[in-house]
Amino acid sequence: MKNHKSLIILSALFFTFLLSGCDDFLDSQPYSFTSRENFYTTEAEAEIALVGCYNSINGGGDTFGQFLPYILSGTTDECIARDGITNQVTPFGLASYISSDQKLASVWSTFYEGINRANHLLAQLNEIEDMSDERREEVRAEARFLRGIYHMYLTMMFGGVPVKTEPDPESGPRNSTEEVFAQIVEDLRFAYETLPETAGISGAATKWAAAGYLAKVYAYMGSAKKSGMGNELDFDLNSFDWVDANEAYANLLTLTTDIVDNSGYQLTENYAYLFRETTRGAQSEEFLFAAEASSSATNMITNRYGNAWLPYGPPAIGGNNSRWFGPLSELFDKYHPTHLTDMRRANNITRNMTANSEVEEIEGGRYYVPRIATGPNDGWLTPGKWRQRDPAQKDIPQWASDAPYPLIRFADILLLHAEALYENNDEPAARAVLTRIRERAAGEDIDVAVLDDEYYKADFLEELLDERSRELCYESQRRFDLARFGAYDEVIRSLQKDRGVFNPTVGTLQLNWAPYRMWFPIPLAELDLNPELEQNPGY
């Protein structure tokens, strides 16, 4: 792969460009995303501006760099807010979020900031004279890719949202899901048809990242239509009655087949290596797109896993888990009862580690090994999916991680491919794809048929939904999956209150839950600024 530049390095340059206190910058006329005559005059400036568009993926910590995984993984059957904890993400673990929650407002504004930056760049691209036509089209495709995925996350979180395709647009009403998804598909398809298969800048979007997101969009639309997602709320802005599910699933099959057959991505051999800080080679085999992070103390572009997603233990050995959220027994019970049979369980649900714990060396990193969880009632249970190496080996603070957060990986594409095969009347082939994923998960000397038998359900879509959780838990997928398959209400109502260390707060979650909460409320700050916005029902 031609990685002559790094998106992380350019991100640091972007921040320096905007925030530097150096005299040269202070004495010059300020650059601004709202001053077209001063910015986007050269290719170099356009490249910096493009990195600014990427910044909304994990910029400021309120999207994927820290808080969005709590927002999207909580209020599901994977994890829940720990009893006795009250903080800014607790509402998202107990279905008590309201329109005045600052984190929702921050996610909304951060994604729209990324959209607006993309729109400014798109508006000026043709005026840049020192840029080759080939690179101009690539930048155009990257900007449209980012505009597409930001609109996608917004509409999957809030339902119909305002579509923005011009710089600094005036306030206006929400668009319907039909209008939002039409724009998303248009942007992502352009990116899919225009971007190169590999990126010249490490971490940048490619043809296959666009294909992966486009596949997710078609799967979401098709399943939402088939399940009647939100129909009981009778709210036209969020309706999916307009979707042709057969067409959506035909497109999904075409896209996932292209990715599986032609992209070169694969299931990396060791599942655990997807979530370690020093295993970038394994991650590059499977991650189509990720929220990037850096090991540099200078730019401090990092992801933060320590408040829930690490094994509990002392910060000095790579622990530092505040246990804001804990795994529910329902997730633990989805796995084979013997952890050596499905290796994913021991990676994704752990106990604590101490200074006396076993240490393993992985590609130059020293990692303390947590104790194995044998049941959902074990003490010090955590969703310890990610691991951080010994802080003595890092230049960044012990609470920060340079491990990328996966947004689309090849396992997800395979699961979408299985869904497409099933919906196109080939259930045997769909089940074979699930077997392919489980082959990696099966422990040493374990026949994958053991997992196929343990996980079998007569209803393939129920089995698929379970497998997506076993494979992708805590990766900001579960909320969207429960909503689009029409399973949300049943899953929340069926959670147990008396099995599992963290399940005692299930009663609070269930009291707060109602079907309208599959969508978040439009942030109060936005309603105050824009009276044309209509709130989602129930809030």
PDB file of N, CA and C in Angstrom, residues 13-75:
ATOM      1  N   LEU A  13      -0.925  18.586  11.646  1.00  0.00           N
ATOM      2  CA  LEU A  13      -0.681  19.802  10.884  1.00  0.00           C
ATOM      3  C   LEU A  13      -1.946  20.648  10.810  1.00  0.00           C
ATOM      4  N   PHE A  14      -3.084  19.997  10.662  1.00  0.00           N
ATOM      5  CA  PHE A  14      -4.363  20.703  10.607  1.00  0.00           C
ATOM      6  C   PHE A  14      -4.609  21.482  11.890  1.00  0.00           C
ATOM      7  N   PHE A  15      -4.384  20.825  13.033  1.00  0.00           N
ATOM      8  CA  PHE A  15      -4.595  21.498  14.306  1.00  0.00           C
ATOM      9  C   PHE A  15      -3.606  22.651  14.490  1.00  0.00           C
ATOM     10  N   THR A  16      -2.362  22.433  14.087  1.00  0.00           N
ATOM     11  CA  THR A  16      -1.377  23.501  14.169  1.00  0.00           C
ATOM     12  C   THR A  16      -1.806  24.687  13.319  1.00  0.00           C
ATOM     13  N   PHE A  17      -2.303  24.371  12.149  1.00  0.00           N
ATOM     14  CA  PHE A  17      -2.736  25.390  11.199  1.00  0.00           C
ATOM     15  C   PHE A  17      -3.853  26.250  11.786  1.00  0.00           C
ATOM     16  N   LEU A  18      -4.785  25.589  12.518  1.00  0.00           N
ATOM     17  CA  LEU A  18      -5.930  26.314  13.060  1.00  0.00           C
ATOM     18  C   LEU A  18      -5.653  26.964  14.408  1.00  0.00           C
ATOM     19  N   LEU A  19      -4.806  26.303  15.225  1.00  0.00           N
ATOM     20  CA  LEU A  19      -4.723  26.690  16.627  1.00  0.00           C
ATOM     21  C   LEU A  19      -3.377  27.261  17.048  1.00  0.00           C
ATOM     22  N   SER A  20      -2.400  27.262  16.178  1.00  0.00           N
ATOM     23  CA  SER A  20      -1.052  27.666  16.582  1.00  0.00           C
ATOM     24  C   SER A  20      -1.030  29.099  17.109  1.00  0.00           C
ATOM     25  N   GLY A  21      -0.172  29.298  18.122  1.00  0.00           N
ATOM     26  CA  GLY A  21       0.006  30.641  18.657  1.00  0.00           C
ATOM     27  C   GLY A  21       1.251  31.320  18.115  1.00  0.00           C
ATOM     28  N   CYS A  22       1.891  30.725  17.130  1.00  0.00           N
ATOM     29  CA  CYS A  22       3.128  31.299  16.588  1.00  0.00           C
ATOM     30  C   CYS A  22       2.857  32.667  15.962  1.00  0.00           C
ATOM     31  N   ASP A  23       3.858  33.548  16.030  1.00  0.00           N
ATOM     32  CA  ASP A  23       3.697  34.893  15.513  1.00  0.00           C
ATOM     33  C   ASP A  23       3.332  34.901  14.039  1.00  0.00           C
ATOM     34  N   ASP A  24       3.937  33.957  13.275  1.00  0.00           N
ATOM     35  CA  ASP A  24       3.659  33.945  11.839  1.00  0.00           C
ATOM     36  C   ASP A  24       2.178  33.784  11.577  1.00  0.00           C
ATOM     37  N   PHE A  25       1.527  32.916  12.376  1.00  0.00           N
ATOM     38  CA  PHE A  25       0.107  32.707  12.174  1.00  0.00           C
ATOM     39  C   PHE A  25      -0.697  33.888  12.712  1.00  0.00           C
ATOM     40  N   LEU A  26      -0.260  34.428  13.863  1.00  0.00           N
ATOM     41  CA  LEU A  26      -1.015  35.520  14.467  1.00  0.00           C
ATOM     42  C   LEU A  26      -0.949  36.785  13.621  1.00  0.00           C
ATOM     43  N   ASP A  27       0.163  36.984  12.935  1.00  0.00           N
ATOM     44  CA  ASP A  27       0.337  38.202  12.141  1.00  0.00           C
ATOM     45  C   ASP A  27      -0.301  38.107  10.763  1.00  0.00           C
ATOM     46  N   SER A  28      -0.648  36.885  10.341  1.00  0.00           N
ATOM     47  CA  SER A  28      -1.213  36.734   9.010  1.00  0.00           C
ATOM     48  C   SER A  28      -2.731  36.821   9.067  1.00  0.00           C
ATOM     49  N   GLN A  29      -3.322  37.028   7.881  1.00  0.00           N
ATOM     50  CA  GLN A  29      -4.776  37.058   7.823  1.00  0.00           C
ATOM     51  C   GLN A  29      -5.300  35.663   8.149  1.00  0.00           C
ATOM     52  N   PRO A  30      -6.263  35.517   9.060  1.00  0.00           N
ATOM     53  CA  PRO A  30      -6.689  34.189   9.503  1.00  0.00           C
ATOM     54  C   PRO A  30      -7.381  33.410   8.399  1.00  0.00           C
ATOM     55  N   TYR A  31      -7.072  32.116   8.370  1.00  0.00           N
ATOM     56  CA  TYR A  31      -7.785  31.222   7.482  1.00  0.00           C
ATOM     57  C   TYR A  31      -9.059  30.767   8.185  1.00  0.00           C
ATOM     58  N   SER A  32     -10.088  30.503   7.438  1.00  0.00           N
ATOM     59  CA  SER A  32     -11.353  30.109   8.045  1.00  0.00           C
ATOM     60  C   SER A  32     -12.122  29.253   7.069  1.00  0.00           C
ATOM     61  N   PHE A  33     -12.902  28.345   7.606  1.00  0.00           N
ATOM     62  CA  PHE A  33     -13.753  27.531   6.754  1.00  0.00           C
ATOM     63  C   PHE A  33     -14.913  28.347   6.197  1.00  0.00           C
ATOM     64  N   THR A  34     -15.068  29.580   6.668  1.00  0.00           N
ATOM     65  CA  THR A  34     -16.153  30.418   6.175  1.00  0.00           C
ATOM     66  C   THR A  34     -15.621  31.591   5.336  1.00  0.00           C
ATOM     67  N   SER A  35     -14.348  31.573   4.978  1.00  0.00           N
ATOM     68  CA  SER A  35     -13.755  32.650   4.193  1.00  0.00           C
ATOM     69  C   SER A  35     -13.134  32.055   2.944  1.00  0.00           C
ATOM     70  N   ARG A  36     -13.950  31.877   1.907  1.00  0.00           N
ATOM     71  CA  ARG A  36     -13.501  31.163   0.717  1.00  0.00           C
ATOM     72  C   ARG A  36     -12.376  31.883  -0.013  1.00  0.00           C
ATOM     73  N   GLU A  37     -12.378  33.226   0.020  1.00  0.00           N
ATOM     74  CA  GLU A  37     -11.367  33.941  -0.746  1.00  0.00           C
ATOM     75  C   GLU A  37      -9.976  33.770  -0.159  1.00  0.00           C
ATOM     76  N   ASN A  38      -9.881  33.377   1.121  1.00  0.00           N
ATOM     77  CA  ASN A  38      -8.587  33.232   1.769  1.00  0.00           C
ATOM     78  C   ASN A  38      -8.093  31.802   1.840  1.00  0.00           C
ATOM     79  N   PHE A  39      -8.985  30.844   1.650  1.00  0.00           N
ATOM     80  CA  PHE A  39      -8.614  29.452   1.859  1.00  0.00           C
ATOM     81  C   PHE A  39      -8.857  28.658   0.581  1.00  0.00           C
ATOM     82  N   TYR A  40      -8.301  27.440   0.532  1.00  0.00           N
ATOM     83  CA  TYR A  40      -8.447  26.564  -0.617  1.00  0.00           C
ATOM     84  C   TYR A  40      -7.883  27.187  -1.893  1.00  0.00           C
ATOM     85  N   THR A  41      -6.763  27.859  -1.786  1.00  0.00           N
ATOM     86  CA  THR A  41      -6.163  28.445  -2.987  1.00  0.00           C
ATOM     87  C   THR A  41      -5.062  27.577  -3.564  1.00  0.00           C
ATOM     88  N   THR A  42      -4.565  26.611  -2.773  1.00  0.00           N
ATOM     89  CA  THR A  42      -3.510  25.721  -3.240  1.00  0.00           C
ATOM     90  C   THR A  42      -3.855  24.278  -2.890  1.00  0.00           C
ATOM     91  N   GLU A  43      -3.168  23.359  -3.535  1.00  0.00           N
ATOM     92  CA  GLU A  43      -3.387  21.955  -3.233  1.00  0.00           C
ATOM     93  C   GLU A  43      -3.033  21.643  -1.780  1.00  0.00           C
ATOM     94  N   ALA A  44      -1.961  22.227  -1.281  1.00  0.00           N
ATOM     95  CA  ALA A  44      -1.553  21.959   0.097  1.00  0.00           C
ATOM     96  C   ALA A  44      -2.635  22.376   1.078  1.00  0.00           C
ATOM     97  N   GLU A  45      -3.245  23.526   0.847  1.00  0.00           N
ATOM     98  CA  GLU A  45      -4.325  23.975   1.727  1.00  0.00           C
ATOM     99  C   GLU A  45      -5.539  23.059   1.627  1.00  0.00           C
ATOM    100  N   ALA A  46      -5.829  22.582   0.424  1.00  0.00           N
ATOM    101  CA  ALA A  46      -6.955  21.672   0.250  1.00  0.00           C
ATOM    102  C   ALA A  46      -6.720  20.361   0.987  1.00  0.00           C
ATOM    103  N   GLU A  47      -5.467  19.887   0.973  1.00  0.00           N
ATOM    104  CA  GLU A  47      -5.162  18.639   1.687  1.00  0.00           C
ATOM    105  C   GLU A  47      -5.351  18.814   3.200  1.00  0.00           C
ATOM    106  N   ILE A  48      -4.917  19.958   3.716  1.00  0.00           N
ATOM    107  CA  ILE A  48      -5.112  20.222   5.143  1.00  0.00           C
ATOM    108  C   ILE A  48      -6.600  20.334   5.447  1.00  0.00           C
ATOM    109  N   ALA A  49      -7.339  20.994   4.574  1.00  0.00           N
ATOM    110  CA  ALA A  49      -8.774  21.130   4.780  1.00  0.00           C
ATOM    111  C   ALA A  49      -9.461  19.760   4.759  1.00  0.00           C
ATOM    112  N   LEU A  50      -8.992  18.870   3.905  1.00  0.00           N
ATOM    113  CA  LEU A  50      -9.573  17.531   3.838  1.00  0.00           C
ATOM    114  C   LEU A  50      -9.379  16.790   5.153  1.00  0.00           C
ATOM    115  N   VAL A  51      -8.194  16.921   5.732  1.00  0.00           N
ATOM    116  CA  VAL A  51      -7.957  16.275   7.026  1.00  0.00           C
ATOM    117  C   VAL A  51      -8.887  16.870   8.084  1.00  0.00           C
ATOM    118  N   GLY A  52      -9.172  18.168   7.975  1.00  0.00           N
ATOM    119  CA  GLY A  52     -10.155  18.761   8.875  1.00  0.00           C
ATOM    120  C   GLY A  52     -11.519  18.116   8.739  1.00  0.00           C
ATOM    121  N   CYS A  53     -11.860  17.684   7.529  1.00  0.00           N
ATOM    122  CA  CYS A  53     -13.122  16.966   7.329  1.00  0.00           C
ATOM    123  C   CYS A  53     -13.109  15.621   8.054  1.00  0.00           C
ATOM    124  N   TYR A  54     -11.963  14.948   8.038  1.00  0.00           N
ATOM    125  CA  TYR A  54     -11.841  13.661   8.737  1.00  0.00           C
ATOM    126  C   TYR A  54     -11.938  13.822  10.254  1.00  0.00           C
ATOM    127  N   ASN A  55     -11.612  14.997  10.757  1.00  0.00           N
ATOM    128  CA  ASN A  55     -11.496  15.178  12.204  1.00  0.00           C
ATOM    129  C   ASN A  55     -12.781  14.873  12.963  1.00  0.00           C
ATOM    130  N   SER A  56     -13.926  14.980  12.321  1.00  0.00           N
ATOM    131  CA  SER A  56     -15.188  14.715  13.023  1.00  0.00           C
ATOM    132  C   SER A  56     -15.361  13.240  13.376  1.00  0.00           C
ATOM    133  N   ILE A  57     -14.540  12.364  12.816  1.00  0.00           N
ATOM    134  CA  ILE A  57     -14.646  10.947  13.156  1.00  0.00           C
ATOM    135  C   ILE A  57     -14.307  10.711  14.621  1.00  0.00           C
ATOM    136  N   ASN A  58     -13.247  11.330  15.094  1.00  0.00           N
ATOM    137  CA  ASN A  58     -12.906  11.163  16.512  1.00  0.00           C
ATOM    138  C   ASN A  58     -12.420  12.456  17.147  1.00  0.00           C
ATOM    139  N   GLY A  59     -12.660  13.577  16.509  1.00  0.00           N
ATOM    140  CA  GLY A  59     -12.199  14.847  17.036  1.00  0.00           C
ATOM    141  C   GLY A  59     -12.916  15.253  18.311  1.00  0.00           C
ATOM    142  N   GLY A  60     -12.168  15.739  19.265  1.00  0.00           N
ATOM    143  CA  GLY A  60     -12.749  16.249  20.491  1.00  0.00           C
ATOM    144  C   GLY A  60     -13.213  15.183  21.467  1.00  0.00           C
ATOM    145  N   GLY A  61     -13.187  13.928  21.061  1.00  0.00           N
ATOM    146  CA  GLY A  61     -13.540  12.852  21.978  1.00  0.00           C
ATOM    147  C   GLY A  61     -15.006  12.511  22.050  1.00  0.00           C
ATOM    148  N   ASP A  62     -15.886  13.375  21.545  1.00  0.00           N
ATOM    149  CA  ASP A  62     -17.313  13.105  21.696  1.00  0.00           C
ATOM    150  C   ASP A  62     -17.869  12.208  20.606  1.00  0.00           C
ATOM    151  N   THR A  63     -17.081  11.904  19.582  1.00  0.00           N
ATOM    152  CA  THR A  63     -17.541  10.915  18.607  1.00  0.00           C
ATOM    153  C   THR A  63     -16.796   9.609  18.896  1.00  0.00           C
ATOM    154  N   PHE A  64     -16.153   9.007  17.917  1.00  0.00           N
ATOM    155  CA  PHE A  64     -15.623   7.664  18.148  1.00  0.00           C
ATOM    156  C   PHE A  64     -14.346   7.636  18.979  1.00  0.00           C
ATOM    157  N   GLY A  65     -13.723   8.767  19.220  1.00  0.00           N
ATOM    158  CA  GLY A  65     -12.524   8.789  20.031  1.00  0.00           C
ATOM    159  C   GLY A  65     -12.756   8.449  21.486  1.00  0.00           C
ATOM    160  N   GLN A  66     -14.002   8.649  21.973  1.00  0.00           N
ATOM    161  CA  GLN A  66     -14.267   8.308  23.364  1.00  0.00           C
ATOM    162  C   GLN A  66     -15.739   8.018  23.644  1.00  0.00           C
ATOM    163  N   PHE A  67     -16.626   8.960  23.390  1.00  0.00           N
ATOM    164  CA  PHE A  67     -17.967   8.859  23.957  1.00  0.00           C
ATOM    165  C   PHE A  67     -19.009   8.170  23.080  1.00  0.00           C
ATOM    166  N   LEU A  68     -18.880   8.237  21.758  1.00  0.00           N
ATOM    167  CA  LEU A  68     -19.917   7.662  20.915  1.00  0.00           C
ATOM    168  C   LEU A  68     -20.076   6.148  21.099  1.00  0.00           C
ATOM    169  N   PRO A  69     -19.002   5.382  21.344  1.00  0.00           N
ATOM    170  CA  PRO A  69     -19.211   3.956  21.619  1.00  0.00           C
ATOM    171  C   PRO A  69     -20.107   3.693  22.828  1.00  0.00           C
ATOM    172  N   TYR A  70     -20.099   4.570  23.833  1.00  0.00           N
ATOM    173  CA  TYR A  70     -21.028   4.413  24.958  1.00  0.00           C
ATOM    174  C   TYR A  70     -22.463   4.693  24.504  1.00  0.00           C
ATOM    175  N   ILE A  71     -22.618   5.744  23.723  1.00  0.00           N
ATOM    176  CA  ILE A  71     -23.943   6.150  23.264  1.00  0.00           C
ATOM    177  C   ILE A  71     -24.581   5.066  22.410  1.00  0.00           C
ATOM    178  N   LEU A  72     -23.771   4.395  21.583  1.00  0.00           N
ATOM    179  CA  LEU A  72     -24.312   3.420  20.641  1.00  0.00           C
ATOM    180  C   LEU A  72     -24.292   1.983  21.163  1.00  0.00           C
ATOM    181  N   SER A  73     -23.487   1.694  22.180  1.00  0.00           N
ATOM    182  CA  SER A  73     -23.444   0.334  22.723  1.00  0.00           C
ATOM    183  C   SER A  73     -24.342   0.169  23.943  1.00  0.00           C
ATOM    184  N   GLY A  74     -24.600   1.269  24.667  1.00  0.00           N
ATOM    185  CA  GLY A  74     -25.487   1.218  25.816  1.00  0.00           C
ATOM    186  C   GLY A  74     -26.938   1.081  25.395  1.00  0.00           C
ATOM    187  N   THR A  75     -27.807   0.786  26.371  1.00  0.00           N
ATOM    188  CA  THR A  75     -29.221   0.529  26.101  1.00  0.00           C
ATOM    189  C   THR A  75     -29.352  -0.552  25.039  1.00  0.00           C
TER     190      THR A  75
END
